[in-house]
Amino acid sequence: MGSRMTAQIDIRPIFFFPLRTFTRNAPACGGAGVVATLNLKMLNSLSRLAASRVVTPLVCITLPDYGAPVWCKLEYLQPSGSTKDRIARYILNRAIRRGELLEGGTIVEASSGSTSIAFALASAQLGLHFTAVMPDGVSHERIMIIRAYGADVELTPRSEGVLGSIRRAQQLACESGAFWPRQFSNPDNARAHRDETAGEILSQMTTGSVDIFVSGVGTGGTLVGVTQGLREAGCQVKPVLARPVNSRLISDVECCSFSQRIPGVVEGMSEIFEAAEMPDMCTYEISDDDAIQATRQLIRSGFPVGPSSGLNYLAAVRAYHEHGGQPVCLTVFPDRMERYFSTELFHEKGE
């Protein structure tokens, strides 16, 4: 993987913020759809779920080849290895308190990987059953991790992409009455990042504000939620979308796909992202080759991240240089490297 790189790192203090509790009407399809009294067992399970929350470090990283200080939220340190733990905990906590998910219930969700892993872990902590619906072709490591938590995996045709998995998850939820989190349309997704992630960032930043926030888009929950949370706190933050070159346009809904080389970054199907009011958002396209190379440099510098972290880091570097002055640029490192051992990240082309 080449010569050793040395990154400059600045680690700031971190604090804990408790989860909030809200109410909302139950969805028309998927979930119990009734109001139920929480029994002691479920309350204890919720306490265990809340206790698993990790307030991840926020560090300032300057890789020698790129020459830009970027504040990076190390979300790969979440228990399941990705930022998706936040939405899994938040969505399930609220669903249980609303009576949409009962003791012994089943959860079904569509995901290309990290969300399914997060829900598999949360379901194991809650004593619930989980079925992950994923496109055929996802890395074998992700399937192994999900099954290790006692969850089931159903693969849909690769040609149908994530949309095919979403349709199948909806069908399973409607037929069985299972709870369907609907990560691409559930506003609790963005709220988790607005209430949790943004709050942590504000407590950790010592610069006084954030000028630019960069994130790739899977569901859009991170970009939308963190931007909202920072703006509600008074930050004049500019949102930046990091897009792999091979990703489809946002408006190309029926043909949307994701870069096979940068898993987890998907566009064109998220109601959360499409409904967000961010007219000042700009987009930086990053080639898969460049994102993977940056990811390898981050790993050699001691950050065991997946390809979407390299994508986010490069987009943040570009935003820093093109903004002018010395803006405070912030991004997230969404997941860990071990779910990509069988992918190109650890195997050069032609090997």
mmCIF file of C-alpha atoms in Angstrom:
data_model
loop_
_atom_site.group_PDB
_atom_site.id
_atom_site.type_symbol
_atom_site.label_atom_id
_atom_site.label_comp_id
_atom_site.label_asym_id
_atom_site.label_seq_id
_atom_site.Cartn_x
_atom_site.Cartn_y
_atom_site.Cartn_z
ATOM 1 C CA MET A 1 0.000 0.000 0.000
ATOM 2 C CA GLY A 2 3.006 2.307 -0.458
ATOM 3 C CA SER A 3 5.082 4.421 1.892
ATOM 4 C CA ARG A 4 3.913 5.339 5.365
ATOM 5 C CA MET A 5 2.085 8.661 5.715
ATOM 6 C CA THR A 6 1.931 10.817 8.846
ATOM 7 C CA ALA A 7 -1.237 12.803 9.533
ATOM 8 C CA GLN A 8 -1.500 15.757 11.871
ATOM 9 C CA ILE A 9 -4.222 15.078 14.428
ATOM 10 C CA ASP A 10 -5.920 17.376 16.911
ATOM 11 C CA ILE A 11 -8.221 15.618 19.400
ATOM 12 C CA ARG A 12 -10.800 17.704 21.290
ATOM 13 C CA PRO A 13 -12.936 16.777 24.332
ATOM 14 C CA ILE A 14 -16.273 15.018 23.911
ATOM 15 C CA PHE A 15 -19.533 15.086 25.863
ATOM 16 C CA PHE A 16 -22.713 13.020 26.168
ATOM 17 C CA PHE A 17 -26.210 14.184 25.259
ATOM 18 C CA PRO A 18 -29.265 12.067 26.219
ATOM 19 C CA LEU A 19 -31.702 10.826 23.589
ATOM 20 C CA ARG A 20 -34.947 12.716 23.143
ATOM 21 C CA THR A 21 -38.380 11.114 23.017
ATOM 22 C CA PHE A 22 -41.072 12.188 20.544
ATOM 23 C CA THR A 23 -44.444 10.979 19.248
ATOM 24 C CA ARG A 24 -45.792 10.583 15.729
ATOM 25 C CA ASN A 25 -48.523 8.688 13.892
ATOM 26 C CA ALA A 26 -47.752 5.098 12.942
ATOM 27 C CA PRO A 27 -47.003 4.297 9.267
ATOM 28 C CA ALA A 28 -49.747 2.842 7.092
ATOM 29 C CA CYS A 29 -47.732 -0.280 6.288
ATOM 30 C CA GLY A 30 -45.255 -2.035 8.567
ATOM 31 C CA GLY A 31 -45.361 -1.916 12.361
ATOM 32 C CA ALA A 32 -48.051 -2.681 14.880
ATOM 33 C CA GLY A 33 -49.913 0.583 14.334
ATOM 34 C CA VAL A 34 -51.318 0.555 17.876
ATOM 35 C CA VAL A 35 -50.466 2.315 21.099
ATOM 36 C CA ALA A 36 -49.145 -0.148 23.675
ATOM 37 C CA THR A 37 -47.924 0.188 27.225
ATOM 38 C CA LEU A 38 -44.214 -0.504 27.502
ATOM 39 C CA ASN A 39 -43.558 -3.484 29.732
ATOM 40 C CA LEU A 40 -40.554 -3.708 32.021
ATOM 41 C CA LYS A 41 -38.640 -5.984 29.665
ATOM 42 C CA MET A 42 -38.923 -3.543 26.763
ATOM 43 C CA LEU A 43 -37.989 -0.614 28.990
ATOM 44 C CA ASN A 44 -34.884 -2.482 30.128
ATOM 45 C CA SER A 45 -34.070 -3.250 26.501
ATOM 46 C CA LEU A 46 -34.396 0.429 25.604
ATOM 47 C CA SER A 47 -32.041 1.300 28.448
ATOM 48 C CA ARG A 48 -29.509 -1.172 27.079
ATOM 49 C CA LEU A 49 -29.911 0.328 23.609
ATOM 50 C CA ALA A 50 -29.377 3.872 24.896
ATOM 51 C CA ALA A 51 -26.333 2.762 26.898
ATOM 52 C CA SER A 52 -24.675 1.497 23.717
ATOM 53 C CA ARG A 53 -24.436 5.003 22.333
ATOM 54 C CA VAL A 54 -20.905 6.240 21.700
ATOM 55 C CA VAL A 55 -19.981 9.913 21.492
ATOM 56 C CA THR A 56 -17.376 9.673 18.748
ATOM 57 C CA PRO A 57 -14.193 11.775 18.670
ATOM 58 C CA LEU A 58 -13.874 14.825 16.443
ATOM 59 C CA VAL A 59 -10.317 15.209 15.145
ATOM 60 C CA CYS A 60 -8.598 17.640 12.790
ATOM 61 C CA ILE A 61 -6.666 15.711 10.127
ATOM 62 C CA THR A 62 -4.175 17.080 7.617
ATOM 63 C CA LEU A 63 -2.797 14.433 5.263
ATOM 64 C CA PRO A 64 0.539 15.530 3.735
ATOM 65 C CA ASP A 65 -0.540 14.996 0.118
ATOM 66 C CA TYR A 66 -3.605 17.235 0.429
ATOM 67 C CA GLY A 67 -2.531 20.164 2.603
ATOM 68 C CA ALA A 68 -5.887 21.059 4.130
ATOM 69 C CA PRO A 69 -7.037 20.738 7.755
ATOM 70 C CA VAL A 70 -10.328 18.842 7.862
ATOM 71 C CA TRP A 71 -12.344 18.195 11.032
ATOM 72 C CA CYS A 72 -13.467 14.570 10.904
ATOM 73 C CA LYS A 73 -16.121 12.897 13.071
ATOM 74 C CA LEU A 74 -14.932 9.316 13.616
ATOM 75 C CA GLU A 75 -18.273 7.563 13.234
ATOM 76 C CA TYR A 76 -16.628 4.233 12.491
ATOM 77 C CA LEU A 77 -16.135 3.953 16.273
ATOM 78 C CA GLN A 78 -19.857 3.332 16.791
ATOM 79 C CA PRO A 79 -20.602 -0.180 18.174
ATOM 80 C CA SER A 80 -21.574 -1.744 14.836
ATOM 81 C CA GLY A 81 -18.822 0.142 13.024
ATOM 82 C CA SER A 82 -20.793 2.900 11.319
ATOM 83 C CA THR A 83 -22.781 6.089 11.770
ATOM 84 C CA LYS A 84 -25.929 4.080 10.984
ATOM 85 C CA ASP A 85 -26.026 3.039 14.645
ATOM 86 C CA ARG A 86 -27.423 6.492 15.362
ATOM 87 C CA ILE A 87 -30.462 6.117 13.124
ATOM 88 C CA ALA A 88 -31.087 2.514 14.188
ATOM 89 C CA ARG A 89 -31.179 3.466 17.884
ATOM 90 C CA TYR A 90 -33.204 6.615 17.283
ATOM 91 C CA ILE A 91 -35.800 5.056 14.963
ATOM 92 C CA LEU A 92 -36.310 1.940 17.097
ATOM 93 C CA ASN A 93 -36.493 3.914 20.335
ATOM 94 C CA ARG A 94 -39.276 6.085 18.958
ATOM 95 C CA ALA A 95 -41.082 3.195 17.264
ATOM 96 C CA ILE A 96 -41.200 1.206 20.521
ATOM 97 C CA ARG A 97 -42.402 4.191 22.540
ATOM 98 C CA ARG A 98 -45.146 4.836 19.962
ATOM 99 C CA GLY A 99 -46.279 1.219 20.113
ATOM 100 C CA GLU A 100 -45.327 0.492 16.499
ATOM 101 C CA LEU A 101 -42.857 -2.198 17.547
ATOM 102 C CA LEU A 102 -43.804 -4.661 20.271
ATOM 103 C CA GLU A 103 -41.992 -7.297 22.323
ATOM 104 C CA GLY A 104 -41.019 -10.247 20.115
ATOM 105 C CA GLY A 105 -41.581 -8.194 16.972
ATOM 106 C CA THR A 106 -39.818 -8.329 13.633
ATOM 107 C CA ILE A 107 -37.992 -5.591 11.739
ATOM 108 C CA VAL A 108 -37.301 -5.624 8.005
ATOM 109 C CA GLU A 109 -35.203 -3.054 6.154
ATOM 110 C CA ALA A 110 -33.538 -2.543 2.779
ATOM 111 C CA SER A 111 -29.895 -1.526 2.771
ATOM 112 C CA SER A 112 -26.673 -2.036 0.858
ATOM 113 C CA GLY A 113 -24.909 -2.869 4.088
ATOM 114 C CA SER A 114 -24.174 -0.536 6.992
ATOM 115 C CA THR A 115 -27.788 0.226 7.922
ATOM 116 C CA SER A 116 -28.597 -3.476 7.964
ATOM 117 C CA ILE A 117 -25.619 -4.166 10.220
ATOM 118 C CA ALA A 118 -26.727 -1.411 12.604
ATOM 119 C CA PHE A 119 -30.307 -2.706 12.760
ATOM 120 C CA ALA A 120 -29.047 -6.275 13.225
ATOM 121 C CA LEU A 121 -27.033 -5.188 16.275
ATOM 122 C CA ALA A 122 -29.842 -3.050 17.714
ATOM 123 C CA SER A 123 -32.352 -5.872 17.186
ATOM 124 C CA ALA A 124 -30.078 -8.287 19.043
ATOM 125 C CA GLN A 125 -29.848 -5.818 21.936
ATOM 126 C CA LEU A 126 -33.644 -5.476 22.016
ATOM 127 C CA GLY A 127 -34.402 -9.189 21.646
ATOM 128 C CA LEU A 128 -36.163 -8.608 18.313
ATOM 129 C CA HIS A 129 -35.855 -10.404 14.974
ATOM 130 C CA PHE A 130 -34.374 -8.625 11.965
ATOM 131 C CA THR A 131 -34.376 -9.393 8.251
ATOM 132 C CA ALA A 132 -32.022 -7.465 5.981
ATOM 133 C CA VAL A 133 -32.960 -7.094 2.318
ATOM 134 C CA MET A 134 -29.879 -6.341 0.223
ATOM 135 C CA PRO A 135 -28.873 -6.284 -3.455
ATOM 136 C CA ASP A 136 -26.909 -9.324 -4.547
ATOM 137 C CA GLY A 137 -23.254 -8.401 -4.947
ATOM 138 C CA VAL A 138 -22.645 -6.656 -1.613
ATOM 139 C CA SER A 139 -19.409 -7.678 0.065
ATOM 140 C CA HIS A 140 -19.498 -11.055 1.786
ATOM 141 C CA GLU A 141 -18.176 -9.523 5.003
ATOM 142 C CA ARG A 142 -21.338 -7.461 5.450
ATOM 143 C CA ILE A 143 -23.554 -10.518 5.098
ATOM 144 C CA MET A 144 -21.408 -12.432 7.605
ATOM 145 C CA ILE A 145 -21.620 -9.622 10.173
ATOM 146 C CA ILE A 146 -25.408 -9.368 9.868
ATOM 147 C CA ARG A 147 -25.870 -13.119 10.291
ATOM 148 C CA ALA A 148 -23.473 -13.145 13.253
ATOM 149 C CA TYR A 149 -26.018 -10.992 15.124
ATOM 150 C CA GLY A 150 -28.676 -13.650 14.489
ATOM 151 C CA ALA A 151 -30.419 -11.759 11.681
ATOM 152 C CA ASP A 152 -31.598 -13.090 8.325
ATOM 153 C CA VAL A 153 -30.457 -11.837 4.921
ATOM 154 C CA GLU A 154 -32.531 -11.873 1.735
ATOM 155 C CA LEU A 155 -30.761 -10.899 -1.481
ATOM 156 C CA THR A 156 -32.578 -9.234 -4.382
ATOM 157 C CA PRO A 157 -31.408 -9.216 -8.027
ATOM 158 C CA ARG A 158 -28.323 -7.093 -8.500
ATOM 159 C CA SER A 159 -29.795 -5.591 -11.678
ATOM 160 C CA GLU A 160 -32.598 -4.000 -9.618
ATOM 161 C CA GLY A 161 -30.156 -2.200 -7.324
ATOM 162 C CA VAL A 162 -31.219 -0.789 -3.982
ATOM 163 C CA LEU A 163 -34.648 0.110 -5.374
ATOM 164 C CA GLY A 164 -35.377 -3.589 -5.810
ATOM 165 C CA SER A 165 -34.447 -4.192 -2.183
ATOM 166 C CA ILE A 166 -36.707 -1.346 -1.040
ATOM 167 C CA ARG A 167 -39.674 -2.782 -2.945
ATOM 168 C CA ARG A 168 -39.062 -6.233 -1.461
ATOM 169 C CA ALA A 169 -38.724 -4.864 2.092
ATOM 170 C CA GLN A 170 -42.020 -3.016 1.714
ATOM 171 C CA GLN A 171 -43.675 -6.182 0.429
ATOM 172 C CA LEU A 172 -42.388 -8.246 3.361
ATOM 173 C CA ALA A 173 -43.516 -5.622 5.871
ATOM 174 C CA CYS A 174 -47.012 -5.422 4.399
ATOM 175 C CA GLU A 175 -47.417 -9.189 4.211
ATOM 176 C CA SER A 176 -46.111 -10.001 7.693
ATOM 177 C CA GLY A 177 -46.872 -6.856 9.686
ATOM 178 C CA ALA A 178 -43.175 -6.410 10.450
ATOM 179 C CA PHE A 179 -41.875 -2.974 11.363
ATOM 180 C CA TRP A 180 -40.278 -1.272 8.353
ATOM 181 C CA PRO A 181 -37.983 1.621 9.381
ATOM 182 C CA ARG A 182 -38.120 3.190 5.877
ATOM 183 C CA GLN A 183 -34.684 4.753 6.173
ATOM 184 C CA PHE A 184 -35.018 6.605 2.857
ATOM 185 C CA SER A 185 -38.206 8.438 3.853
ATOM 186 C CA ASN A 186 -38.421 8.333 7.661
ATOM 187 C CA PRO A 187 -37.779 11.848 9.051
ATOM 188 C CA ASP A 188 -36.418 10.254 12.240
ATOM 189 C CA ASN A 189 -33.335 9.437 10.163
ATOM 190 C CA ALA A 190 -32.349 13.099 9.754
ATOM 191 C CA ARG A 191 -33.599 13.942 13.263
ATOM 192 C CA ALA A 192 -31.110 11.492 14.750
ATOM 193 C CA HIS A 193 -28.263 13.472 13.221
ATOM 194 C CA ARG A 194 -29.865 16.826 13.974
ATOM 195 C CA ASP A 195 -30.366 15.988 17.652
ATOM 196 C CA GLU A 196 -27.351 13.735 18.311
ATOM 197 C CA THR A 197 -24.557 14.224 15.803
ATOM 198 C CA ALA A 198 -24.855 17.993 15.443
ATOM 199 C CA GLY A 199 -25.106 18.401 19.216
ATOM 200 C CA GLU A 200 -21.911 16.439 19.750
ATOM 201 C CA ILE A 201 -20.108 18.438 17.072
ATOM 202 C CA LEU A 202 -21.116 21.732 18.658
ATOM 203 C CA SER A 203 -19.793 20.583 22.028
ATOM 204 C CA GLN A 204 -16.514 19.430 20.503
ATOM 205 C CA MET A 205 -15.648 22.341 18.202
ATOM 206 C CA THR A 206 -13.379 24.951 19.747
ATOM 207 C CA THR A 207 -13.227 27.181 16.662
ATOM 208 C CA GLY A 208 -16.595 28.770 17.441
ATOM 209 C CA SER A 209 -18.393 27.748 14.259
ATOM 210 C CA VAL A 210 -18.438 25.462 11.228
ATOM 211 C CA ASP A 211 -18.217 26.994 7.756
ATOM 212 C CA ILE A 212 -18.566 23.913 5.537
ATOM 213 C CA PHE A 213 -20.091 20.490 6.188
ATOM 214 C CA VAL A 214 -19.335 17.721 3.693
ATOM 215 C CA SER A 215 -21.061 14.351 3.375
ATOM 216 C CA GLY A 216 -21.866 11.755 0.790
ATOM 217 C CA VAL A 217 -25.518 10.869 0.374
ATOM 218 C CA GLY A 218 -26.963 7.445 1.071
ATOM 219 C CA THR A 219 -30.318 8.384 2.547
ATOM 220 C CA GLY A 220 -29.251 11.996 2.986
ATOM 221 C CA GLY A 221 -29.892 11.793 6.716
ATOM 222 C CA THR A 222 -26.376 12.824 7.746
ATOM 223 C CA LEU A 223 -26.054 15.788 5.374
ATOM 224 C CA VAL A 224 -29.575 17.060 6.039
ATOM 225 C CA GLY A 225 -29.678 16.417 9.790
ATOM 226 C CA VAL A 226 -26.248 17.781 10.696
ATOM 227 C CA THR A 227 -26.770 20.858 8.510
ATOM 228 C CA GLN A 228 -30.126 21.533 10.180
ATOM 229 C CA GLY A 229 -28.698 21.062 13.665
ATOM 230 C CA LEU A 230 -25.752 23.367 13.058
ATOM 231 C CA ARG A 231 -27.939 26.052 11.504
ATOM 232 C CA GLU A 232 -30.428 25.912 14.360
ATOM 233 C CA ALA A 233 -27.479 26.629 16.659
ATOM 234 C CA GLY A 234 -26.549 29.714 14.642
ATOM 235 C CA CYS A 235 -23.804 28.350 12.364
ATOM 236 C CA GLN A 236 -23.831 29.782 8.839
ATOM 237 C CA VAL A 237 -22.733 26.416 7.502
ATOM 238 C CA LYS A 238 -22.607 25.601 3.795
ATOM 239 C CA PRO A 239 -23.630 22.005 2.927
ATOM 240 C CA VAL A 240 -21.477 20.163 0.399
ATOM 241 C CA LEU A 241 -22.498 16.911 -1.282
ATOM 242 C CA ALA A 242 -19.640 14.499 -1.983
ATOM 243 C CA ARG A 243 -20.577 12.420 -5.009
ATOM 244 C CA PRO A 244 -18.613 9.562 -6.571
ATOM 245 C CA VAL A 245 -18.342 10.128 -10.323
ATOM 246 C CA ASN A 246 -20.127 6.840 -11.037
ATOM 247 C CA SER A 247 -23.190 7.776 -8.962
ATOM 248 C CA ARG A 248 -26.367 8.722 -10.857
ATOM 249 C CA LEU A 249 -28.018 12.125 -10.769
ATOM 250 C CA ILE A 250 -30.428 12.854 -7.940
ATOM 251 C CA SER A 251 -33.386 13.226 -10.317
ATOM 252 C CA ASP A 252 -32.760 9.887 -12.043
ATOM 253 C CA VAL A 253 -34.980 8.012 -9.610
ATOM 254 C CA GLU A 254 -35.905 4.878 -11.513
ATOM 255 C CA CYS A 255 -32.360 4.338 -12.771
ATOM 256 C CA CYS A 256 -30.528 5.254 -9.613
ATOM 257 C CA SER A 257 -27.596 3.148 -8.572
ATOM 258 C CA PHE A 258 -24.505 3.470 -6.455
ATOM 259 C CA SER A 259 -20.841 3.315 -7.227
ATOM 260 C CA GLN A 260 -19.866 -0.325 -6.747
ATOM 261 C CA ARG A 261 -16.448 0.895 -5.607
ATOM 262 C CA ILE A 262 -17.751 3.389 -2.995
ATOM 263 C CA PRO A 263 -20.481 1.339 -1.236
ATOM 264 C CA GLY A 264 -23.167 3.097 0.762
ATOM 265 C CA VAL A 265 -23.315 6.274 -1.327
ATOM 266 C CA VAL A 266 -26.631 6.197 -3.175
ATOM 267 C CA GLU A 267 -28.667 8.925 -4.794
ATOM 268 C CA GLY A 268 -32.042 9.422 -6.413
ATOM 269 C CA MET A 269 -34.330 7.577 -4.010
ATOM 270 C CA SER A 270 -34.312 9.532 -0.768
ATOM 271 C CA GLU A 271 -37.378 11.532 0.161
ATOM 272 C CA ILE A 272 -35.386 12.946 3.087
ATOM 273 C CA PHE A 273 -32.800 14.460 0.787
ATOM 274 C CA GLU A 274 -35.238 15.635 -1.870
ATOM 275 C CA ALA A 275 -37.466 17.365 0.700
ATOM 276 C CA ALA A 276 -34.615 19.221 2.387
ATOM 277 C CA GLU A 277 -34.376 22.941 1.706
ATOM 278 C CA MET A 278 -30.699 23.502 0.957
ATOM 279 C CA PRO A 279 -30.591 25.765 -2.122
ATOM 280 C CA ASP A 280 -27.027 26.797 -1.289
ATOM 281 C CA MET A 281 -25.715 23.229 -1.376
ATOM 282 C CA CYS A 282 -22.885 22.579 -3.798
ATOM 283 C CA THR A 283 -21.587 19.279 -5.146
ATOM 284 C CA TYR A 284 -18.063 17.983 -5.617
ATOM 285 C CA GLU A 285 -17.573 14.919 -7.802
ATOM 286 C CA ILE A 286 -14.717 12.642 -6.807
ATOM 287 C CA SER A 287 -13.415 9.782 -8.932
ATOM 288 C CA ASP A 288 -13.536 6.307 -7.452
ATOM 289 C CA ASP A 289 -9.782 5.927 -7.957
ATOM 290 C CA ASP A 290 -9.030 9.118 -6.036
ATOM 291 C CA ALA A 291 -11.439 8.218 -3.220
ATOM 292 C CA ILE A 292 -9.925 4.759 -2.808
ATOM 293 C CA GLN A 293 -6.392 6.174 -2.832
ATOM 294 C CA ALA A 294 -7.334 8.711 -0.140
ATOM 295 C CA THR A 295 -8.942 5.923 1.895
ATOM 296 C CA ARG A 296 -5.726 3.914 1.753
ATOM 297 C CA GLN A 297 -3.754 6.930 2.946
ATOM 298 C CA LEU A 298 -6.166 7.415 5.837
ATOM 299 C CA ILE A 299 -5.760 3.756 6.807
ATOM 300 C CA ARG A 300 -1.960 4.056 6.691
ATOM 301 C CA SER A 301 -2.296 7.098 8.939
ATOM 302 C CA GLY A 302 -4.134 5.065 11.568
ATOM 303 C CA PHE A 303 -7.785 5.577 10.627
ATOM 304 C CA PRO A 304 -9.385 2.175 9.789
ATOM 305 C CA VAL A 305 -12.066 3.563 7.480
ATOM 306 C CA GLY A 306 -14.116 2.480 4.476
ATOM 307 C CA PRO A 307 -14.159 4.072 0.986
ATOM 308 C CA SER A 308 -16.871 6.640 1.729
ATOM 309 C CA SER A 309 -14.495 8.259 4.232
ATOM 310 C CA GLY A 310 -11.936 8.836 1.496
ATOM 311 C CA LEU A 311 -14.687 10.298 -0.675
ATOM 312 C CA ASN A 312 -15.799 12.688 2.069
ATOM 313 C CA TYR A 313 -12.253 13.685 2.966
ATOM 314 C CA LEU A 314 -11.307 14.565 -0.617
ATOM 315 C CA ALA A 315 -14.480 16.608 -1.133
ATOM 316 C CA ALA A 316 -13.743 18.488 2.099
ATOM 317 C CA VAL A 317 -10.184 19.180 0.934
ATOM 318 C CA ARG A 318 -11.490 20.614 -2.339
ATOM 319 C CA ALA A 319 -14.054 22.714 -0.494
ATOM 320 C CA TYR A 320 -11.330 24.077 1.782
ATOM 321 C CA HIS A 321 -9.070 25.121 -1.084
ATOM 322 C CA GLU A 322 -11.847 26.591 -3.242
ATOM 323 C CA HIS A 323 -13.594 28.480 -0.443
ATOM 324 C CA GLY A 324 -10.729 30.883 0.174
ATOM 325 C CA GLY A 325 -9.398 32.054 3.500
ATOM 326 C CA GLN A 326 -9.172 29.391 6.174
ATOM 327 C CA PRO A 327 -12.676 27.909 6.471
ATOM 328 C CA VAL A 328 -13.560 25.382 9.139
ATOM 329 C CA CYS A 329 -14.378 22.270 7.106
ATOM 330 C CA LEU A 330 -16.149 19.344 8.739
ATOM 331 C CA THR A 331 -16.968 15.857 7.503
ATOM 332 C CA VAL A 332 -17.709 12.367 8.831
ATOM 333 C CA PHE A 333 -15.898 9.054 8.477
ATOM 334 C CA PRO A 334 -19.000 6.826 8.178
ATOM 335 C CA ASP A 335 -17.734 3.268 8.607
ATOM 336 C CA ARG A 336 -14.880 0.844 9.314
ATOM 337 C CA MET A 337 -12.613 -0.986 6.925
ATOM 338 C CA GLU A 338 -13.190 -4.630 7.917
ATOM 339 C CA ARG A 339 -16.395 -4.931 5.891
ATOM 340 C CA TYR A 340 -14.351 -4.214 2.742
ATOM 341 C CA PHE A 341 -11.528 -6.759 3.027
ATOM 342 C CA SER A 342 -12.708 -8.608 -0.102
ATOM 343 C CA THR A 343 -13.115 -5.424 -2.152
ATOM 344 C CA GLU A 344 -10.781 -3.367 -4.307
ATOM 345 C CA LEU A 345 -9.798 -1.264 -1.298
ATOM 346 C CA PHE A 346 -7.489 -4.096 -0.195
ATOM 347 C CA HIS A 347 -6.797 -5.612 -3.611
ATOM 348 C CA GLU A 348 -5.162 -3.727 -6.456
ATOM 349 C CA LYS A 349 -6.697 -4.049 -9.921
ATOM 350 C CA GLY A 350 -5.563 -7.182 -11.688
ATOM 351 C CA GLU A 351 -4.734 -9.123 -8.520
#
